[in-house]
mmCIF file of C-alpha atoms in Angstrom:
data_model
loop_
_atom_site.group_PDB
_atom_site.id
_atom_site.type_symbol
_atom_site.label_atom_id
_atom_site.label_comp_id
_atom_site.label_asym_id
_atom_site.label_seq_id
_atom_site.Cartn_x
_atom_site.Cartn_y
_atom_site.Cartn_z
ATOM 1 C CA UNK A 59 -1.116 0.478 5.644
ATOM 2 C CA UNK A 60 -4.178 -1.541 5.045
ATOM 3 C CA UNK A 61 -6.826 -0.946 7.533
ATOM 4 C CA UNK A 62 -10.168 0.810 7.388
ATOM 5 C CA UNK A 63 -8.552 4.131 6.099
ATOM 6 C CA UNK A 64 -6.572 2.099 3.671
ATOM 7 C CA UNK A 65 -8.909 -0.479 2.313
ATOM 8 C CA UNK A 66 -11.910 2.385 1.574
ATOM 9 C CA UNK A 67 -9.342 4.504 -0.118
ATOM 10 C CA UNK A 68 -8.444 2.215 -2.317
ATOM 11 C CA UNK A 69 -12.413 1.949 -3.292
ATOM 12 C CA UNK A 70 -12.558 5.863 -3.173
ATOM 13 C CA UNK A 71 -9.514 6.073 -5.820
ATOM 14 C CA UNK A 72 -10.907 2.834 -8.189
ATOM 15 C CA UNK A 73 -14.559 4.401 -8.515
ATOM 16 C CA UNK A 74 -12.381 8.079 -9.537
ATOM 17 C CA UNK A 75 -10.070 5.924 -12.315
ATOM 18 C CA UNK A 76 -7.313 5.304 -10.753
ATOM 19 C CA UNK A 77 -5.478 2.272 -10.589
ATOM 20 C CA UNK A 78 -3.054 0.853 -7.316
ATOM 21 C CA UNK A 79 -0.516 -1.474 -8.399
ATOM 22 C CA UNK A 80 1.690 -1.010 -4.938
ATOM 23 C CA UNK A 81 0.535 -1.905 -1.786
ATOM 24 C CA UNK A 82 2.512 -2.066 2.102
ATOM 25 C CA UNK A 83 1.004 -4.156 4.715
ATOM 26 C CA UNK A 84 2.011 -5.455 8.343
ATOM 27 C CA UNK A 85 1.091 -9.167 9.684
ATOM 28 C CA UNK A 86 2.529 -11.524 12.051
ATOM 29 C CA UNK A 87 3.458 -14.021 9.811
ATOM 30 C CA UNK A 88 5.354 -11.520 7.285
ATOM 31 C CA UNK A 89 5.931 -8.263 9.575
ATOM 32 C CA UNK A 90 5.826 -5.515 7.255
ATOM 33 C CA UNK A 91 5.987 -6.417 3.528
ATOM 34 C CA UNK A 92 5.009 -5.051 0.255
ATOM 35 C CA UNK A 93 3.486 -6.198 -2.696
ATOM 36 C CA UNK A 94 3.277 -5.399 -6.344
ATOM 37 C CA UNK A 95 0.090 -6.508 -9.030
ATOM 38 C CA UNK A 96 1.470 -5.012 -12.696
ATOM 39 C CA UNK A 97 -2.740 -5.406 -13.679
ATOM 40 C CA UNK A 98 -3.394 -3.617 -10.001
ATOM 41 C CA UNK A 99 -5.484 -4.695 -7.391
ATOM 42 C CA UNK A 100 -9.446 -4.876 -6.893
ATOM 43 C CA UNK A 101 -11.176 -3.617 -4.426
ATOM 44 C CA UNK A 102 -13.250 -6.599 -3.362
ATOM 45 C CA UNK A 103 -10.153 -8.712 -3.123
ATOM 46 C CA UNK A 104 -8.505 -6.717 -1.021
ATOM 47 C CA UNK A 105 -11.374 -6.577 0.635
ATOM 48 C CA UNK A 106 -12.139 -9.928 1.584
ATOM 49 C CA UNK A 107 -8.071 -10.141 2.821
ATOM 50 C CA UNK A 108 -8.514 -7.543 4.906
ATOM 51 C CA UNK A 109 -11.230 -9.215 6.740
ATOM 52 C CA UNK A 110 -9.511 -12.223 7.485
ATOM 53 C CA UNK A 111 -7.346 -12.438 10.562
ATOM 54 C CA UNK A 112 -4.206 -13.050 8.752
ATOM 55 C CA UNK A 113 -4.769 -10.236 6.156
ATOM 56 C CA UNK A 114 -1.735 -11.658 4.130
ATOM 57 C CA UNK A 115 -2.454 -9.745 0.969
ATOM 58 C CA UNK A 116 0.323 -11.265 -0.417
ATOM 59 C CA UNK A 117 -1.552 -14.092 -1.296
ATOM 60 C CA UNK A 118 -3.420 -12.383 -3.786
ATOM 61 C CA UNK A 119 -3.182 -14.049 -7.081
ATOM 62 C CA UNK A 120 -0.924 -12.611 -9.680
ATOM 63 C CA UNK A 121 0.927 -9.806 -6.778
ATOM 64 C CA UNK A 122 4.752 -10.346 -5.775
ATOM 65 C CA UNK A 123 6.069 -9.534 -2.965
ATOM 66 C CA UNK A 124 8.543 -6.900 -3.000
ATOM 67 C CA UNK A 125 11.504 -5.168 -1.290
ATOM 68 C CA UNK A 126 9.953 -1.752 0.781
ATOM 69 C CA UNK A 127 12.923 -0.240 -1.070
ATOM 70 C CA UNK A 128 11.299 -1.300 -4.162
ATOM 71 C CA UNK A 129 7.754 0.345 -2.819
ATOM 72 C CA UNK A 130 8.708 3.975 -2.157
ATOM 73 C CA UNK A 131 11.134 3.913 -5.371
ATOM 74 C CA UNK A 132 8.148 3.022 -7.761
ATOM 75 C CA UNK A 133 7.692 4.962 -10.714
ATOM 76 C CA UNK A 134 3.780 6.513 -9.636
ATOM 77 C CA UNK A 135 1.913 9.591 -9.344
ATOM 78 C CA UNK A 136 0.754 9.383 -6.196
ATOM 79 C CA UNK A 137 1.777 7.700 -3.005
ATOM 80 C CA UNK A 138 -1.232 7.814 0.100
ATOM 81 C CA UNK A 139 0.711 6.872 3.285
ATOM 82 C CA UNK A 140 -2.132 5.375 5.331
ATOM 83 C CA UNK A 141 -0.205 3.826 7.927
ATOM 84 C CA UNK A 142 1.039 4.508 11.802
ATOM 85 C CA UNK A 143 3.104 7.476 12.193
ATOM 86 C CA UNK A 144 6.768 6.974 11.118
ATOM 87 C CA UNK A 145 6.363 5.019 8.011
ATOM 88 C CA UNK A 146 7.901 7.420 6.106
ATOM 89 C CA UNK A 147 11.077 8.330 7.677
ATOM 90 C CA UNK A 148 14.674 9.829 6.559
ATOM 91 C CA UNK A 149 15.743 6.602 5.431
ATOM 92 C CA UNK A 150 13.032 6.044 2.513
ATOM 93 C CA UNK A 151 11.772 9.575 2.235
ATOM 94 C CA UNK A 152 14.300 10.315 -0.671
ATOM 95 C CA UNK A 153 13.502 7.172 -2.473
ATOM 96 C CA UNK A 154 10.060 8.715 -3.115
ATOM 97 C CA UNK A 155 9.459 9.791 -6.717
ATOM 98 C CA UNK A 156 5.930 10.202 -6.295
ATOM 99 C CA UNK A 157 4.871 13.939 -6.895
ATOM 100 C CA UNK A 158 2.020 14.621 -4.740
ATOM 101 C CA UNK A 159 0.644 12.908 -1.434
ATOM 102 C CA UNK A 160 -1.034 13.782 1.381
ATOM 103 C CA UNK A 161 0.712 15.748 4.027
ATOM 104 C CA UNK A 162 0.613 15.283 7.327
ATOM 105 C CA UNK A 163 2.581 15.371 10.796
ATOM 106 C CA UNK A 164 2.845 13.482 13.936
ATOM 107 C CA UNK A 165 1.325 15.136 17.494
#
């Protein structure tokens, strides 16, 4: 997801060198949707989206929308689930070829 634990982890990982080219997002219009940038994304762009009350990210100039089986089957290092519990469930969860992530559990 894209809120405040999203949007300032994406900061936190771009000021440490890495780069986010994936990116899964919820909004009325779309429901939940994901997006690919090849170049990645910027900070203050995403930013200024996720201010907005639409927060369609997908508008971003030069992303693509993508399948979500296409988002958990990318080729990257890392995957940071910072979403709602659930996102992650036994129908992707084998599509991920991401090596490390943060762990976590539901209550």
């Amino acid at each position: 997801g894209f809120g405040n634990v999203g949007i300032y982890t994406l900061k936190y990982v771009l000021e440490h060198g890495m780069k986010v080219k994936y990116i899964m997002e919820y909004n009325k219009q779309r429901g939940v949707f994901a997006i690919y940038k090849k170049d990645g994304f910027n900070f203050d762009e995403c930013f200024k989206i996720s201010q907005t009350k639409e927060k369609d990210f997908a508008s971003i100039e030069g992303c693509e929308v993508i399948s979500t089986e296409d988002f958990f089957s990318a080729d990257v290092d890392v995957i940071i689930p910072a979403a709602l519990e659930n996102a992650i469930t036994t129908e992707n969860v084998n599509l991920i070829k991401a090596g490390k992530g943060p762990k976590a559990n539901g209550p």
